Coordinates of C-alpha atoms and ligand atoms in Angstrom, one line a residue:
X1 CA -25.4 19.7 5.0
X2 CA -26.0 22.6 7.2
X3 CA -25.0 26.0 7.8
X4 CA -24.5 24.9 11.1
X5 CA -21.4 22.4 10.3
X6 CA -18.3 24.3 10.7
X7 CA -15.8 24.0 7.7
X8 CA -14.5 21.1 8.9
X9 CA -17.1 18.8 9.3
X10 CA -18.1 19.6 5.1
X11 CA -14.9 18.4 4.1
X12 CA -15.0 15.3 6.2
X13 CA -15.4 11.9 4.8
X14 CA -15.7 9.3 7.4
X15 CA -14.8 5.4 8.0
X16 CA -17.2 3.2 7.4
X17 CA -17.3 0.1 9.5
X18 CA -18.5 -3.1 8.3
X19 CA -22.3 -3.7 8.9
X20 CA -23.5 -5.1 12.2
X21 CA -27.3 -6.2 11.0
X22 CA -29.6 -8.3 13.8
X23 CA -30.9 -11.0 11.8
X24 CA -30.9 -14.6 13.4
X25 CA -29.2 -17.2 12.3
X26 CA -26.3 -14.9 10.6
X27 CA -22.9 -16.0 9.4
X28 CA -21.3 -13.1 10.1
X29 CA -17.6 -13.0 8.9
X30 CA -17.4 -9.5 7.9
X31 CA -15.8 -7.6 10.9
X32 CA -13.1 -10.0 12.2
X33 CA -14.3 -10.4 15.2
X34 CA -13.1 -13.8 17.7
X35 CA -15.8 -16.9 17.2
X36 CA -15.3 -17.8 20.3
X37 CA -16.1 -16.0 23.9
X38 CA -13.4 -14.3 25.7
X39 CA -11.6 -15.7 28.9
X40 CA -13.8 -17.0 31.7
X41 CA -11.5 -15.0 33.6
X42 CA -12.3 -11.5 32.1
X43 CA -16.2 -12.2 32.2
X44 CA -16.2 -13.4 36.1
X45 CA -13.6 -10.2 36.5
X46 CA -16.4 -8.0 34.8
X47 CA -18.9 -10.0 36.8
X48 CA -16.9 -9.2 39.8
X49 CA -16.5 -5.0 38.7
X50 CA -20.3 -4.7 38.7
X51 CA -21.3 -6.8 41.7
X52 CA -24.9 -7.1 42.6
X53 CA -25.8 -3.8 43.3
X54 CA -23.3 -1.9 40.8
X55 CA -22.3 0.4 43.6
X56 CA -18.6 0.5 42.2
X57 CA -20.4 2.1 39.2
X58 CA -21.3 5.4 41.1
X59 CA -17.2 6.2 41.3
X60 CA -15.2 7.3 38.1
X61 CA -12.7 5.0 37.2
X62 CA -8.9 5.3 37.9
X63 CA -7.8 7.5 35.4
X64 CA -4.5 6.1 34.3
X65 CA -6.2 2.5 34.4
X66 CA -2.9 1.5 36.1
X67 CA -3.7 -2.1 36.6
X68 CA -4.1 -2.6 32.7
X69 CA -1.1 -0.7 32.3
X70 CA 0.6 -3.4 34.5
X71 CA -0.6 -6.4 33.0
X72 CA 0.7 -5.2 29.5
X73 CA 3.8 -5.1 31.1
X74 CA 3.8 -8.4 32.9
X75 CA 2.3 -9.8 29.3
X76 CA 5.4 -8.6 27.6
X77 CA 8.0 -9.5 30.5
X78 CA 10.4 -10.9 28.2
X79 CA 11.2 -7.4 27.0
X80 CA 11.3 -5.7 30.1
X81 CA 9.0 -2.8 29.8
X82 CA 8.0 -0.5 32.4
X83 CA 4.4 1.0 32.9
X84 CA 5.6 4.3 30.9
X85 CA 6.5 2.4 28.2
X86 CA 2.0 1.8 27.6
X87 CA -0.8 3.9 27.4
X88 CA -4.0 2.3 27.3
X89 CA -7.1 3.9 25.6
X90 CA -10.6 2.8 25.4
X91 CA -13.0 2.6 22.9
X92 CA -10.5 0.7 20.6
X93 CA -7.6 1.1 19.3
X94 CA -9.0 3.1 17.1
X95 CA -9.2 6.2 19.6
X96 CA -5.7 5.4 20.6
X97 CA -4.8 5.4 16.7
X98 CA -6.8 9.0 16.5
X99 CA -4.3 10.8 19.2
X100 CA -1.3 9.1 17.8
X101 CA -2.1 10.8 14.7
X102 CA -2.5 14.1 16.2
X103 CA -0.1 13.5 19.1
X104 CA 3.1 12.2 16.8
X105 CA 1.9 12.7 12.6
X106 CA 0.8 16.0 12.5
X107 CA 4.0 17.9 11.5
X108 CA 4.9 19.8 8.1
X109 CA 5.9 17.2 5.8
X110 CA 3.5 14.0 4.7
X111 CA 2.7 11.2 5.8
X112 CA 3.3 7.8 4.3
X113 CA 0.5 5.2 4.1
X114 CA 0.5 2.0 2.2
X115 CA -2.2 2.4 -0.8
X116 CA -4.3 -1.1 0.4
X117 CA -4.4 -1.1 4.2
X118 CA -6.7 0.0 7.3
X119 CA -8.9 2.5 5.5
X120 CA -9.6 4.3 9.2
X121 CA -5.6 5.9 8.6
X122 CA -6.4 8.3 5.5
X123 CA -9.8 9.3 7.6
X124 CA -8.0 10.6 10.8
X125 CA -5.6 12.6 8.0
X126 CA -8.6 14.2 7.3
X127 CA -9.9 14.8 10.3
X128 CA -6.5 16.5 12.0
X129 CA -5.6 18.1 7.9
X130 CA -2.6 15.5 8.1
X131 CA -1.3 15.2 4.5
X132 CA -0.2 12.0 3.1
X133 CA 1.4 10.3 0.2
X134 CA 0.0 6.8 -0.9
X135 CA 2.6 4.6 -1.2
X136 CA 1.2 1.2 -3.2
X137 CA 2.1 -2.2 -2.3
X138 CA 4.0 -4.3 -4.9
X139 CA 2.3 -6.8 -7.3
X140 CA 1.9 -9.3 -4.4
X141 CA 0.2 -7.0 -2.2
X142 CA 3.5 -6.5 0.1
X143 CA 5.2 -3.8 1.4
X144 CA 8.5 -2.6 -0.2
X145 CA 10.6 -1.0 3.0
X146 CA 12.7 0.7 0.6
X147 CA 9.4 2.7 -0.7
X148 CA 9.7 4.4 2.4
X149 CA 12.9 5.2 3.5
X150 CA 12.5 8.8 2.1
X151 CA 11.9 12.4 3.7
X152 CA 8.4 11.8 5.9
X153 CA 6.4 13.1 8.4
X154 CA 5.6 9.7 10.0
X155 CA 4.7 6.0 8.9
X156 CA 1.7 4.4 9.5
X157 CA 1.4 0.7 8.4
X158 CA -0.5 -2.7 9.7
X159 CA 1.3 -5.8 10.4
X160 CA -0.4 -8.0 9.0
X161 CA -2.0 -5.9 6.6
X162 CA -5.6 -5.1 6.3
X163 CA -7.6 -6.1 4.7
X164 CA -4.8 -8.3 2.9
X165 CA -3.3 -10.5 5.5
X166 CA 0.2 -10.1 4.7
X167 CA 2.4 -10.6 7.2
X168 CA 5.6 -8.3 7.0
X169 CA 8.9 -10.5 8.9
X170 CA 10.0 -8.7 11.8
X171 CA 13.4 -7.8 9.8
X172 CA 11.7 -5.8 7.8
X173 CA 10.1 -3.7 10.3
X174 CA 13.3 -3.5 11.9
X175 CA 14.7 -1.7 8.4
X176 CA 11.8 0.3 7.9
X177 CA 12.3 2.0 12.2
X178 CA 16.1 2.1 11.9
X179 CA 15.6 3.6 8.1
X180 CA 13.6 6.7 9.4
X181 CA 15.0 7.7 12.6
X182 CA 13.9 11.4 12.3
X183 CA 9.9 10.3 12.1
X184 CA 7.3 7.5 14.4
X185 CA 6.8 4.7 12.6
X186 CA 3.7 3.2 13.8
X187 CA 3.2 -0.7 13.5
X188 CA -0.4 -2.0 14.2
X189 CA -0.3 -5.1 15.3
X190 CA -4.2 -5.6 15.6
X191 CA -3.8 -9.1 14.4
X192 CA -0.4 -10.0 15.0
X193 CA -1.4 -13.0 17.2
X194 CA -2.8 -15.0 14.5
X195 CA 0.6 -15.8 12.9
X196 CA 3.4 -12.9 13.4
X197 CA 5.9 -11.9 15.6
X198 CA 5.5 -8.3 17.7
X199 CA 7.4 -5.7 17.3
X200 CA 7.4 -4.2 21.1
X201 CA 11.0 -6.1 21.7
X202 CA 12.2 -3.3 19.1
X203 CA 10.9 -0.3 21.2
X204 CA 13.4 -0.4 23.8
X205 CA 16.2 0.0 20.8
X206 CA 14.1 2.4 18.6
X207 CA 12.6 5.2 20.2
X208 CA 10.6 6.2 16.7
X209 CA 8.9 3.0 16.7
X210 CA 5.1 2.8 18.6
X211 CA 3.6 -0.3 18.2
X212 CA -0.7 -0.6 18.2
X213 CA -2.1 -3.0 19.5
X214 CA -6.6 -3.9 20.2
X215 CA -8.0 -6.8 22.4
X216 CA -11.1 -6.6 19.8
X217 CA -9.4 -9.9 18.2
X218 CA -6.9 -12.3 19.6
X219 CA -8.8 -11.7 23.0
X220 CA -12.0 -11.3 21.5
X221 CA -13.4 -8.6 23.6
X222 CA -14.5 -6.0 20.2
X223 CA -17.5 -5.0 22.2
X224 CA -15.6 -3.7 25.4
X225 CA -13.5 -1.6 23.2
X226 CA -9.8 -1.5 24.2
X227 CA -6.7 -0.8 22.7
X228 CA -3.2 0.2 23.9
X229 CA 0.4 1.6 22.8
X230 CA 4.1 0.3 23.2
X231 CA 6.6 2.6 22.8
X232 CA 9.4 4.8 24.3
X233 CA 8.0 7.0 27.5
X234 CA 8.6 9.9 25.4
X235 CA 6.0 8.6 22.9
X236 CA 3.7 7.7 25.3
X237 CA 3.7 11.2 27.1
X238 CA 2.6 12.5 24.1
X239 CA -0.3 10.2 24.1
X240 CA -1.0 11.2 27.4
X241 CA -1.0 14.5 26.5
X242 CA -3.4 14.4 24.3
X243 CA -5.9 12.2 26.2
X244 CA -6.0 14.2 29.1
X245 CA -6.8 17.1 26.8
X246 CA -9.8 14.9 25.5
X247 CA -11.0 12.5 28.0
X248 CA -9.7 12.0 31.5
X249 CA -11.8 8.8 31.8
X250 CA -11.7 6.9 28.2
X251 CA -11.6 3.2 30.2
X252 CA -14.3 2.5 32.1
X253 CA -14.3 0.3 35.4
X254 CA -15.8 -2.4 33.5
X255 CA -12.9 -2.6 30.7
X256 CA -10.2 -1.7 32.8
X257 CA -11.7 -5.1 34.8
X258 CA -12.0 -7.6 31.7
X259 CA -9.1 -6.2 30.0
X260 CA -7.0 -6.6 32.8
X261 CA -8.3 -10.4 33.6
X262 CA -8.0 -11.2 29.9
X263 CA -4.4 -10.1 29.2
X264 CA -3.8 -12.5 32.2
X265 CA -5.4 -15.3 30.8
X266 CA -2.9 -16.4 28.3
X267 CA -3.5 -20.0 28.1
X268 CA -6.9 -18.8 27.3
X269 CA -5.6 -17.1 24.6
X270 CA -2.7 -19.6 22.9
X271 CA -5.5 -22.2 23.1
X272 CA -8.3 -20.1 21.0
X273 CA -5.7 -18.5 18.7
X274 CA -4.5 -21.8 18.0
X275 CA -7.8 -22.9 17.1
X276 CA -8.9 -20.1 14.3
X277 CA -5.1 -20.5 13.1
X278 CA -5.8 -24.1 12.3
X279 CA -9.3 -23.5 11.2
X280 CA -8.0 -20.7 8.7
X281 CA -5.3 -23.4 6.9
X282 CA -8.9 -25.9 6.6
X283 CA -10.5 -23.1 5.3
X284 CA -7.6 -21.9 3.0
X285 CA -7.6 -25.4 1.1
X286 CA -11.0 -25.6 0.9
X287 CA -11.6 -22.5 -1.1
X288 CA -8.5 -23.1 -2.9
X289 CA -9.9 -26.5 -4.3
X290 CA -12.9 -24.5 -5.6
X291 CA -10.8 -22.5 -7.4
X292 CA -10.4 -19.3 -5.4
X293 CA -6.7 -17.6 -5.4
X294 CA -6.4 -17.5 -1.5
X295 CA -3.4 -14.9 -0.4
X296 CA -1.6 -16.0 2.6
X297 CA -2.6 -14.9 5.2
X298 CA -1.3 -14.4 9.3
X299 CA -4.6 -13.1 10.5
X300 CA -8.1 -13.8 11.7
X301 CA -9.1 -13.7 7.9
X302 CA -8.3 -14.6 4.1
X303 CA -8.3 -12.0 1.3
X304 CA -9.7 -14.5 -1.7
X305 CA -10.8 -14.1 -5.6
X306 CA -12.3 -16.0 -7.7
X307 CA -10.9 -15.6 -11.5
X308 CA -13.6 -16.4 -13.0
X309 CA -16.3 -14.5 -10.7
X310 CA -17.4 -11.7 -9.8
X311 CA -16.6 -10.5 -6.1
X312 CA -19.8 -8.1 -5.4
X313 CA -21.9 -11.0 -7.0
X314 CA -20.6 -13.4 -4.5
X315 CA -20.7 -11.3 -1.8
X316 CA -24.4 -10.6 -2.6
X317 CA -25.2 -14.6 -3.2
X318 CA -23.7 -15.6 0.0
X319 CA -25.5 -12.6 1.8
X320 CA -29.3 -14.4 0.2
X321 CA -28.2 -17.2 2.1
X322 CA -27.1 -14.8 5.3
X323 CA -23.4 -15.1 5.1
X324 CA -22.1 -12.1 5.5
X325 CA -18.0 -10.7 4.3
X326 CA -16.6 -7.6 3.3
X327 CA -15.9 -6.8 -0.5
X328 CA -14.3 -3.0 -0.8
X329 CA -15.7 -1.2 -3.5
X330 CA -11.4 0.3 -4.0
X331 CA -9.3 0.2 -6.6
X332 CA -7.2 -2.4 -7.2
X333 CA -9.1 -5.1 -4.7
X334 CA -12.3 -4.6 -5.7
X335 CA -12.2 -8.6 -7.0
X336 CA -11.3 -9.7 -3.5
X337 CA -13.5 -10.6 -1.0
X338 CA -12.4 -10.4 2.9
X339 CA -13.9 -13.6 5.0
X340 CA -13.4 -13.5 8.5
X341 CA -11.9 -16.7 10.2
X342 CA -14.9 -18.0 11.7
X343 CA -15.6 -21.6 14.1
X344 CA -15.1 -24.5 12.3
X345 CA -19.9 -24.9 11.9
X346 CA -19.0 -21.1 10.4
X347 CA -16.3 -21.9 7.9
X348 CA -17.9 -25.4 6.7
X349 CA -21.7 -23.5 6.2
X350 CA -19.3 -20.9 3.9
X351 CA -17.3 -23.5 2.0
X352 CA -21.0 -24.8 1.5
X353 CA -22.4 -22.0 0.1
X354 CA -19.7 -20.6 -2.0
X355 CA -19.7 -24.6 -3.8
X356 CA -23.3 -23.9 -4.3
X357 CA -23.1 -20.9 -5.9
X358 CA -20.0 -21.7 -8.1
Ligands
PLP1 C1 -5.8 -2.9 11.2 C2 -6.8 -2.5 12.2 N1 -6.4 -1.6 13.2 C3 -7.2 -1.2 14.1 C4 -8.5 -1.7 14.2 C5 -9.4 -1.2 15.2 O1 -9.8 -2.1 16.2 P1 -10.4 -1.6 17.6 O2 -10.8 -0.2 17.5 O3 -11.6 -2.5 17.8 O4 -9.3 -1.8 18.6 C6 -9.0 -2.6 13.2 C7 -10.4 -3.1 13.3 O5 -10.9 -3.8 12.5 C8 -8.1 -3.0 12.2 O6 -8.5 -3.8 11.3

């Protein structure tokens, strides 16, 4: 604390993220992020963006990043978007998420969040003084659209769910947009790939609905830091808005290069999501025969208990023998553990060590 701070910054109460410790030989399944490398394709495009002498470095990059903007829309063909229909935003989608919350949420009445779900949504309430009401999930951890079709000042949910893995059909997102025409519902899709359908063939029908979307996962480039938004042009300008009031450069050249490269590299992509899908359903009967209640899951992780153990004990048992996974210290899942989906050496050194320590 300081005297220094202005008011703000006392009453803040930031996002943790999930610890990123440099010891060898670590299992580290606590983050989500991809086991495997990202597309050949994006690293020689990177390679490429930086040459031998970096000279392309000296220039800012283009500010709109147009090129990513177009390969979004070339990914997504099949529902005919057009470049205004993206905005592309670096360090994560977790900065685009920030200036959709003060771009499209901050209005007079509340906003609705699920009460189990990304925990970065209640901090960005508190960093813009965006109220919200908690809305909690039913018995099975799932979303109940008709909890929300009520007066709101936006929607904010994840499909699949964080850190649950719940997968929400694309009806029911379809319900939950045409139920609350007079607010943005925002779907984010971070993990979508692993075992859901997108949303973005809604937004050309539903000009409330902005779907999120990172390649941290699916295209397993976390440490270059991008994520964009699909939604109607009017959205999106408001997106814009708000960037080029913050940053007129959030992508850099190297990003724009292997983001760009990656979303083109879908083969790439079907054949590695493939693989952590498969590995997951291994993993899922694994723990399930040493007694832990899996929940299903349609993302790059399980959320798992064990009825007859603790989950902080576990955690800390598998972290002696450096496996690392996230256990939240929140109400009502503080008996869960969250494992990310890891190679198939990752998952069977786990399954290992949790038999061991049961
Ligand atoms: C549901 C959800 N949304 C968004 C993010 C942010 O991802 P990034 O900022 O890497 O794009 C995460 C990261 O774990 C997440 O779990």
């Amino acid at each position: 604390m300081s005297h220094y701070w202005s008011p703000l910054v006392h009453s803040l109460t930031p996002y943790v993220p999930g610890e990123q410790p440099k010891l060898s030989n670590l299992v580290k399944l606590n983050t989500n992020e991809n086991p495997y490398p990202p597309s050949p394709r994006a690293v020689a495009a990177i390679q490429r963006e930086i040459g031998n002498d970096g000279a392309s470095l000296r220039l800012y990059p283009p500010p709109n990043a147009d090129s990513l903007k177009q390969a979004v829309v070339d990914y997504f063909a099949e529902f005919a978007l057009t470049p205004a229909h993206v905005f592309v935003g670096g360090n994560g989608s977790d900065e685009v998420l920030a200036h959709t919350f003060m771009a499209l949420l901050k209005h007079d009445r509340p906003i609705l969040l699920p009460d189990i779900s990304y925990s970065f949504y209640p901090v960005y309430c508190g960093l813009y003084g965006i109220d919200s009401i908690t809305i909690p999930l039913d018995e099975h951890f799932a979303i109940r659209v008709e909890d929300y079709i009520r007066e709101n000042g936006g929607i904010v949910i994840a499909n699949p769910n964080a850190p649950t893995g719940h997968l929400l059909p694309l009806g029911d997102i379809e319900r939950l947009v045409a139920g609350n025409p007079q607010s943005v519902v925002v779907v984010d899709e971070a993990y979508i790939d692993f075992g859901g359908e997108t949303a973005i063939g809604l937004v050309r029908r539903f000009p409330n609905l902005l779907v999120m979307r990172t390649l941290s996962k699916s295209h397993a480039l976390a440490g270059l830091r991008i994520g964009y938004a699909v939604g109607d042009p009017a959205l999106i300008e408001a997106l814009e808005r708000v960037k080029n009031s913050f940053n007129s450069y959030p992508l850099d050249r190297v990003a724009i290069a292997g983001a760009t490269a990656a979303m083109a590299d879908r083969e790439y992509l079907e054949k590695t999501r493939r693989t952590v899908m498969r590995s997951r359903e291994v993993l899922v009967s694994r723990l399930e025969q040493l007694g832990f209640d899996v929940l299903p899951s349609a993302a790059n992780f399980i959320f798992v208990r064990h009825p007859q153990r603790d989950a902080a004990e576990l955690a800390a048992r598998l972290r002696e023998r450096s496996i690392i996974v996230r256990h939240f210290k929140l109400p009502r899942i503080d008996q869960h553990l969250r494992i990310t989906i890891g190679s198939d050496g990752q998952c069977d050194l786990l399954a290992a060590a949790l038999k061991e320590i049961l």
